[in-house]
Coordinates of C-alpha atoms and ligand atoms in Angstrom, one line a residue:
X24 CA 141.9 157.8 167.2
X25 CA 139.5 156.4 169.8
X26 CA 140.1 153.0 171.5
X27 CA 137.8 150.2 170.4
X28 CA 135.6 149.3 173.5
X29 CA 135.1 146.0 174.7
X30 CA 133.1 144.0 172.3
X31 CA 132.3 140.6 171.6
X32 CA 133.8 139.6 168.5
X33 CA 137.2 140.6 170.2
X34 CA 139.3 137.7 172.0
X35 CA 142.4 138.1 173.7
X36 CA 144.7 134.9 174.2
X37 CA 147.5 135.2 177.0
X38 CA 150.3 132.6 176.9
X39 CA 152.5 133.0 180.1
X40 CA 155.4 130.6 178.8
X41 CA 158.6 129.7 180.6
X42 CA 160.4 131.6 178.1
X43 CA 157.9 134.4 176.7
X44 CA 154.8 136.1 177.7
X45 CA 152.2 136.6 174.6
X46 CA 149.2 138.5 174.4
X47 CA 147.7 138.2 171.3
X48 CA 144.3 140.0 170.6
X49 CA 142.1 139.2 167.6
X50 CA 138.5 140.1 165.7
X51 CA 136.3 137.5 164.8
X52 CA 133.7 138.4 161.6
X53 CA 130.0 136.9 161.2
X54 CA 131.9 133.7 159.2
X55 CA 133.8 133.2 162.6
X56 CA 136.8 134.2 160.4
X57 CA 139.6 135.5 162.7
X58 CA 141.9 138.7 161.8
X59 CA 144.9 139.0 164.6
X60 CA 145.1 142.8 165.2
X61 CA 147.5 143.0 168.2
X62 CA 150.6 140.9 169.5
X63 CA 152.3 141.5 172.4
X64 CA 155.8 139.6 173.0
X65 CA 158.0 140.1 175.8
X66 CA 160.6 138.0 177.6
X67 CA 159.0 135.9 180.2
X68 CA 160.7 136.7 183.9
X69 CA 159.8 134.7 187.2
X70 CA 158.8 131.3 185.5
X71 CA 160.1 128.1 185.9
X72 CA 159.2 124.7 184.0
X73 CA 155.7 126.3 183.1
X74 CA 154.9 127.8 186.4
X75 CA 155.1 131.0 188.0
X76 CA 158.1 131.1 190.4
X77 CA 158.3 134.8 190.9
X78 CA 154.8 136.7 191.5
X79 CA 156.4 140.5 190.6
X80 CA 158.4 140.0 187.5
X81 CA 155.4 137.9 186.1
X82 CA 153.3 140.6 186.7
X83 CA 155.6 142.9 184.8
X84 CA 156.5 140.8 181.8
X85 CA 152.0 140.1 181.7
X86 CA 151.5 143.9 181.9
X87 CA 154.1 144.7 178.8
X88 CA 152.8 142.2 176.6
X89 CA 148.9 143.4 177.5
X90 CA 150.2 147.0 176.6
X91 CA 151.8 146.1 173.5
X92 CA 149.1 144.1 172.2
X93 CA 146.4 146.5 173.9
X94 CA 148.1 149.7 171.8
X95 CA 149.0 147.3 168.3
X96 CA 144.8 146.9 168.2
X97 CA 143.6 149.9 169.7
X98 CA 141.7 148.0 172.2
X99 CA 141.3 148.0 175.6
X100 CA 142.0 144.9 176.8
X101 CA 139.9 143.7 180.1
X102 CA 139.4 140.0 179.7
X103 CA 141.7 136.8 178.6
X104 CA 141.9 133.5 177.9
X105 CA 145.0 132.2 180.1
X106 CA 146.8 129.1 180.2
X107 CA 148.2 126.7 182.2
X108 CA 151.1 124.3 182.2
X109 CA 153.6 122.4 184.7
X110 CA 154.7 119.7 186.1
X111 CA 152.0 119.7 188.5
X112 CA 148.7 119.2 186.3
X113 CA 147.7 115.3 186.1
X114 CA 145.3 113.7 184.4
X115 CA 143.1 110.4 184.8
X116 CA 140.0 108.9 182.8
X117 CA 137.1 108.2 184.7
X118 CA 133.2 107.0 184.8
X119 CA 130.1 108.0 185.5
X120 CA 126.6 106.5 185.8
X121 CA 123.1 108.2 186.3
X122 CA 119.4 107.0 186.0
X123 CA 117.7 108.8 183.3
X124 CA 114.8 110.2 185.1
X125 CA 111.9 110.5 183.1
X126 CA 112.8 108.3 180.1
X127 CA 114.3 110.6 178.0
X128 CA 117.5 112.4 178.7
X129 CA 117.5 116.1 179.6
X130 CA 119.8 118.9 180.6
X131 CA 119.6 117.9 184.2
X132 CA 120.3 114.1 183.5
X133 CA 123.5 115.1 181.6
X134 CA 124.2 117.5 184.4
X135 CA 123.9 114.5 187.2
X136 CA 125.9 111.8 185.1
X137 CA 128.9 114.4 184.3
X138 CA 128.8 114.9 188.3
X139 CA 128.8 111.2 189.0
X140 CA 131.8 111.2 186.5
X141 CA 134.0 114.2 188.3
X142 CA 132.8 112.8 191.9
X143 CA 136.6 111.1 192.4
X144 CA 139.3 111.7 194.9
X145 CA 141.2 114.5 194.5
X146 CA 144.2 116.1 196.4
X147 CA 143.4 118.5 198.9
X148 CA 145.9 120.5 197.5
X149 CA 144.8 120.4 193.9
X150 CA 141.6 121.2 192.2
X151 CA 139.8 120.3 188.8
X152 CA 141.1 122.4 186.0
X153 CA 138.6 120.8 183.2
X154 CA 136.4 117.8 182.5
X155 CA 136.1 116.4 179.1
X156 CA 133.4 114.4 177.7
X157 CA 134.3 111.5 175.5
X158 CA 131.4 109.5 175.2
X159 CA 127.8 108.6 176.4
X160 CA 126.5 105.5 176.7
X161 CA 122.4 104.9 176.9
X162 CA 121.2 101.0 177.6
X163 CA 124.8 99.7 176.5
X164 CA 124.4 102.1 173.2
X165 CA 128.2 103.2 172.8
X166 CA 129.6 106.5 171.2
X167 CA 126.8 109.1 171.4
X168 CA 128.1 112.4 171.4
X169 CA 124.4 114.5 172.1
X170 CA 122.5 112.3 174.5
X171 CA 119.9 115.0 175.2
X172 CA 116.3 113.5 173.6
X173 CA 117.0 110.2 173.6
X174 CA 115.6 107.5 175.3
X175 CA 117.0 104.9 177.6
X176 CA 116.6 104.3 181.7
X177 CA 120.7 104.5 182.4
X178 CA 123.2 106.6 180.8
X179 CA 127.0 106.1 181.4
X180 CA 129.9 109.1 180.3
X181 CA 133.5 108.7 180.0
X182 CA 135.4 112.0 180.8
X183 CA 139.0 113.1 181.0
X184 CA 139.6 114.8 184.3
X185 CA 142.2 117.3 184.6
X186 CA 144.0 118.7 188.0
X187 CA 146.4 120.8 188.7
X188 CA 147.9 122.5 191.9
X189 CA 145.5 124.8 193.2
X190 CA 148.4 127.1 194.1
X191 CA 150.0 127.2 190.5
X192 CA 146.6 128.2 189.5
X193 CA 145.8 130.4 192.3
X194 CA 149.4 132.6 191.4
X195 CA 148.0 132.6 187.4
X196 CA 144.9 134.3 188.8
X197 CA 146.9 136.6 191.1
X198 CA 148.8 138.0 188.5
X199 CA 145.7 138.4 186.2
X200 CA 144.4 140.5 188.7
X201 CA 147.3 142.6 189.7
X202 CA 147.6 143.7 185.8
X203 CA 143.7 144.9 186.5
X204 CA 142.7 141.7 183.9
X205 CA 140.2 139.2 184.6
X206 CA 140.7 135.7 183.2
X207 CA 137.7 134.3 181.1
X208 CA 139.2 130.7 181.3
X209 CA 142.1 129.1 182.6
X210 CA 143.1 126.9 179.8
X211 CA 145.5 124.0 179.6
X212 CA 147.8 124.7 177.2
X213 CA 148.2 121.5 175.4
X214 CA 144.5 121.5 174.7
X215 CA 144.7 125.2 173.5
X216 CA 148.1 124.3 171.2
X217 CA 145.8 121.0 170.0
X218 CA 142.6 123.8 168.5
X219 CA 145.9 125.3 166.6
X220 CA 147.6 122.3 165.1
X221 CA 145.7 119.3 165.0
X222 CA 143.1 118.8 162.0
X223 CA 139.3 116.8 162.7
X224 CA 140.9 113.6 161.0
X225 CA 143.8 113.2 162.7
X226 CA 142.0 113.2 166.1
X227 CA 139.3 111.0 164.7
X228 CA 141.9 108.4 163.7
X229 CA 144.4 108.7 167.0
X230 CA 147.0 111.7 167.0
X231 CA 149.5 112.6 169.8
X232 CA 150.5 116.2 170.0
X233 CA 153.8 117.5 171.6
X234 CA 154.4 121.0 172.4
X235 CA 157.9 121.3 173.4
X236 CA 158.3 124.4 174.6
X237 CA 161.2 126.3 176.7
X238 CA 160.6 124.4 179.9
X239 CA 157.7 121.9 179.6
X240 CA 156.8 119.0 176.9
X241 CA 152.9 119.3 176.4
X242 CA 151.4 116.2 175.3
X243 CA 147.6 115.4 174.5
X244 CA 146.8 111.9 172.9
X245 CA 143.4 112.5 171.0
X246 CA 141.1 109.3 169.3
X247 CA 137.7 108.8 168.0
X248 CA 137.5 112.5 168.4
X249 CA 138.0 112.7 171.5
X250 CA 141.0 113.5 174.2
X251 CA 141.8 110.5 175.7
X252 CA 145.2 111.7 177.7
X253 CA 147.4 114.2 178.6
X254 CA 150.9 114.5 180.1
X255 CA 153.7 117.3 181.1
X256 CA 157.1 116.3 181.2
X257 CA 159.3 119.1 182.7
X258 CA 162.2 119.2 179.8
X259 CA 162.5 121.1 176.7
X260 CA 164.4 123.6 175.2
X261 CA 165.9 125.6 177.9
X262 CA 167.6 122.5 178.9
X263 CA 169.2 121.9 175.5
X264 CA 170.4 125.3 175.9
X265 CA 172.2 124.8 179.2
X266 CA 173.8 121.1 177.9
X267 CA 175.2 123.8 175.0
X268 CA 176.5 126.5 177.7
X269 CA 177.9 123.6 179.8
X270 CA 179.7 121.8 176.9
X271 CA 181.2 124.5 175.3
X272 CA 181.7 127.2 178.4
X273 CA 179.5 129.5 176.4
X274 CA 177.4 132.2 178.4
X275 CA 173.1 131.2 177.8
X276 CA 172.5 133.7 175.3
X277 CA 174.9 132.6 173.4
X278 CA 174.2 129.4 173.8
X279 CA 170.5 130.2 172.4
X280 CA 171.7 131.6 169.7
X281 CA 173.6 128.6 168.3
X282 CA 171.2 126.6 169.2
X283 CA 168.6 128.5 167.0
X284 CA 170.8 128.9 164.3
X285 CA 173.1 126.3 164.0
X286 CA 171.5 123.7 165.7
X287 CA 171.1 119.9 164.6
X288 CA 169.2 116.8 166.1
X289 CA 171.2 114.5 164.2
X290 CA 174.8 114.2 164.2
X291 CA 175.0 111.8 160.8
X292 CA 173.0 114.9 159.1
X293 CA 175.5 117.5 159.4
X294 CA 178.7 118.4 157.4
X295 CA 181.6 117.4 159.5
X296 CA 183.5 120.6 158.1
X297 CA 181.3 123.2 158.8
X298 CA 182.5 125.5 161.4
X299 CA 180.7 128.2 163.5
X300 CA 182.4 131.0 166.0
X301 CA 181.2 131.5 169.2
X302 CA 181.6 133.6 172.3
X303 CA 183.7 132.7 175.1
X304 CA 183.2 133.7 178.8
X305 CA 185.1 136.3 180.6
X306 CA 186.3 138.3 178.1
X307 CA 188.6 135.2 176.0
X308 CA 188.5 135.7 172.4
X309 CA 185.8 134.0 170.4
X310 CA 186.8 130.0 169.3
X311 CA 185.7 127.9 166.5
X312 CA 183.4 125.3 166.8
X313 CA 182.6 122.4 164.5
X314 CA 178.8 122.0 164.2
X315 CA 178.6 118.3 164.4
X316 CA 179.9 118.9 167.8
X317 CA 176.9 121.0 168.9
X318 CA 174.8 118.5 167.2
X319 CA 176.6 116.2 169.5
X320 CA 175.4 118.0 172.6
X321 CA 172.4 118.4 171.4
X322 CA 171.4 114.5 170.3
X323 CA 171.3 112.6 173.0
X324 CA 169.0 115.3 175.6
X325 CA 166.6 115.6 172.6
X326 CA 166.7 111.2 172.0
X327 CA 165.9 111.4 175.9
X328 CA 163.3 113.7 175.5
X329 CA 161.4 111.3 172.7
X330 CA 162.2 108.5 174.5
X331 CA 160.3 109.8 177.5
X332 CA 157.3 110.6 175.4
X333 CA 157.2 107.3 174.0
X334 CA 157.7 105.9 177.1
X335 CA 154.7 107.7 178.7
X336 CA 152.6 106.7 175.8
X337 CA 153.3 103.0 176.2
X338 CA 152.4 103.8 180.1
X339 CA 149.1 105.4 179.2
X340 CA 148.5 102.5 177.0
X341 CA 147.6 104.6 173.8
X342 CA 151.1 104.4 171.7
X343 CA 149.1 101.6 169.3
X344 CA 145.7 103.9 169.0
X345 CA 147.8 107.0 167.2
X346 CA 147.2 105.8 163.6
X347 CA 148.1 109.5 162.3
X348 CA 151.2 109.9 164.1
X349 CA 152.8 113.1 166.2
X350 CA 152.3 116.3 165.7
X351 CA 155.5 118.4 167.1
X352 CA 155.0 122.0 167.9
X353 CA 156.5 124.9 170.6
X354 CA 159.7 126.5 169.4
X355 CA 162.0 123.6 170.0
X356 CA 160.2 121.9 167.3
X357 CA 162.0 124.3 165.2
X358 CA 165.2 122.1 166.0
X359 CA 166.6 120.8 162.7
X360 CA 166.3 116.8 162.3
X361 CA 163.6 116.6 164.9
X362 CA 160.9 115.3 162.8
X363 CA 163.4 112.5 161.7
X364 CA 165.0 111.4 164.8
X365 CA 161.3 111.5 166.5
X366 CA 160.5 109.3 163.1
X367 CA 163.1 106.8 163.6
X368 CA 162.2 106.5 167.7
X369 CA 158.3 106.2 167.3
X370 CA 157.9 104.5 163.8
X371 CA 155.3 106.6 162.9
X372 CA 154.6 109.9 161.0
X373 CA 156.1 113.3 162.3
X374 CA 155.2 116.6 161.2
X375 CA 155.5 120.1 162.5
X376 CA 152.6 121.8 163.8
X377 CA 152.3 125.7 163.8
X378 CA 149.5 128.1 163.5
X379 CA 147.8 128.0 159.9
X380 CA 147.2 131.6 159.7
X381 CA 146.5 133.7 157.1
X382 CA 146.1 137.5 157.0
X383 CA 146.9 140.5 159.3
X384 CA 150.4 139.6 160.9
X385 CA 151.0 136.3 159.7
X386 CA 154.9 136.6 159.0
X387 CA 154.8 136.8 163.0
X388 CA 152.0 134.4 163.8
X389 CA 153.0 131.3 161.5
X390 CA 155.6 130.1 163.9
X391 CA 155.2 127.1 166.6
X392 CA 155.6 129.2 169.4
X393 CA 152.4 131.0 168.7
X394 CA 150.6 127.6 168.6
X395 CA 149.1 127.8 172.5
X396 CA 148.3 131.5 172.4
X397 CA 146.3 131.1 169.1
X398 CA 144.8 127.6 170.3
X399 CA 143.7 130.0 173.3
X400 CA 141.9 132.7 171.3
X401 CA 140.6 129.7 169.5
X402 CA 139.2 127.7 172.1
X403 CA 137.9 130.9 173.5
X404 CA 135.9 131.4 170.6
X405 CA 134.6 127.8 170.1
X406 CA 133.0 127.8 174.0
X407 CA 131.5 131.2 173.3
X408 CA 129.9 130.1 170.5
X409 CA 128.7 126.7 172.1
X410 CA 130.7 124.8 170.2
X411 CA 133.5 123.2 172.5
X412 CA 133.4 120.4 174.7
X413 CA 135.1 121.3 177.4
X414 CA 134.0 122.1 180.6
X415 CA 136.1 124.7 182.5
X416 CA 135.7 124.0 186.0
X417 CA 138.2 126.1 187.6
X418 CA 137.4 129.3 188.6
X419 CA 138.0 132.1 191.3
X420 CA 134.2 133.7 191.5
X421 CA 131.8 130.9 189.5
X422 CA 130.5 128.2 191.5
X423 CA 131.1 124.5 189.8
X424 CA 127.2 123.9 189.8
X425 CA 127.0 127.1 187.5
X426 CA 129.9 126.2 185.4
X427 CA 128.3 122.8 184.6
X428 CA 124.9 124.3 184.0
X429 CA 126.4 126.8 181.9
X430 CA 128.6 123.9 180.0
X431 CA 125.4 121.8 179.4
X432 CA 124.3 124.8 177.7
X433 CA 126.8 125.5 176.0
X434 CA 127.3 122.2 174.1
X435 CA 123.4 121.4 174.0
X436 CA 122.2 125.2 172.7
Ligands
LIG530 N1 163.8 127.8 165.5 C1 164.6 127.0 166.7 N2 164.9 126.3 166.6 C2 165.5 125.5 167.7 N3 165.0 126.3 169.2 C3 164.0 127.0 169.0 C4 163.6 127.4 167.8 N4 163.0 129.0 168.4 C5 162.4 129.0 169.3 N5 163.3 127.5 170.3 C6 163.2 127.2 171.3 O1 162.2 127.1 171.6 C7 161.8 127.5 173.0 C8 161.0 128.4 173.1 O2 159.7 127.6 172.9 P1 158.0 128.1 173.4 O3 158.1 129.7 173.0 O4 157.2 127.2 172.6 O5 158.4 128.0 175.0 P2 157.5 128.9 176.0 O6 155.9 128.8 175.7 O7 157.9 130.0 176.7 O8 157.7 128.0 177.4 P3 156.8 126.5 177.9 O9 155.6 126.4 177.2 O10 157.7 125.5 178.1 O11 156.5 127.1 179.1 C9 162.9 128.1 173.8 O12 164.0 127.0 174.2 C10 163.6 128.5 172.5 O13 165.3 128.1 172.4
LIG531 MG1 154.5 127.3 175.9

C-alpha cells in the first residue's frame, strides 16, 4: 500500500504529557468534519510535572508514538501541533492603545495596536507563547471583535499574554527536531483542551476548564467568549498515586492500578464493607484493604488541589464570572466522586468533559486523557482555516513581525 503523502487536509497533534505521549493523526473533509485515522499512545519517560527533564527518553517516547500513529494512518508524519505546559507558564492581561492612521482601521493599525499590547516587560529567560486578543475598543465603543474597516481615531485592544520559560520551549523544539519532525505551532495545553471540551455558550457565559493530568493541573477561564485567565498548578494524579503507594506500602504501579479501579474521592460515598486485595512490596503476601481506607487517602489530596484551584480563581478575580461553572477533564477527572466534591467546594455546576467525537477509533478517543491531543488538532485546523484568534508568538524560525502579519491576515481574511 502506498503511504499517503503530506497533505493539507491531514493534521497531527502531539501531546507530550507527564504520563503519556500521544500522537493523533486526523483527516478533515471539505465540510470540516474530522476523522481520526491514526493513534500512537506511549508511556512518557523523561517528563516531570509537564516539563521535559530527560531529552533522550522523551525523544524515544515521541518517536514510538509518532511511528505507531504513522503506521496506523498510513501517513508520513512531517509536522505536528505540539503542546506546552508546566509551572513556568505565566499569563497576564494587557492593554494596547494606538491611533488609527487614516480614519479607518486597516490591518496595519491592528498590527500596531497588538504590538503595543504585547510590548511589556518579559523576564529575560521567558518568551511570549501566545497573544490572545480579547476585544477591541474604538473611540470608547467597546466589545468590537473585528475592527477592520471601522471608522475612528483611536483604538484599544485588551489581550491575554502567555509566557513560558524559553528553555522549556526550546527543549520541546529540540526533541521534535531530533525526531525528524517540525512543529507547526507550540500551543498551551489548556487552550488545546478547551477547544475540545468547552461549548461556545459556556465560553460566553463564563466557564473554568480544569485539565487534571498526571503531573499538572491546567486552568483556563473564559468569559464573554474570550480567554481571560490561565494558570498551571504542579499537582495532579501522580501525587494521588504516590500518596497511595506511601500509605499502603505498595509499588507505584499497583497504587496506580487500584486508584483507577477502586479509587473514590468521597469517603462518604464508599461502602464501608467493600474490601480489595493489593500486592505488597518485597514479596510479602498480598493484603486486604478496605475501599473506604483508600478513599481516605485520596480525598485530602484532591480536596487540597480543588481548594488551590479555587484560591487561584479567587485571586485572579474570576470566581464570580464563571456562570456556567467548571468543566473537569484530563485523566484524573475520571476519579469517582471528583465532580461531587468539586460542586461542594465551588458551589457551582461541575461536569466532566472529553472529546465529543464520533467515528473511527471513537472507543479510544472518547476519554478525558485525549482532550489535549484532539484539541491540538482542532486548534491547528481553526488556525489553518483562519478562524482562530490565537497568535502564536513562539517560533524557532519565524520572526515575530511575520507571525503577527500572518495572524492578522488569518483572522480578518
Ligand atoms: N479512570 C481513571 N481514574 C482515575 N485516575 C485516572 C484514570 N485514568 C487516568 N487517570 C490518571 O490520570 C493521570 C493521567 O492523565 P493524563 O493522561 O491526562 O495526564 P498527562 O497528560 O500525561 O499529564 P500532564 O497533563 O499532567 O502533563 C494519571 O495520574 C492517571 O493515574
Ligand atoms: Mg495532559
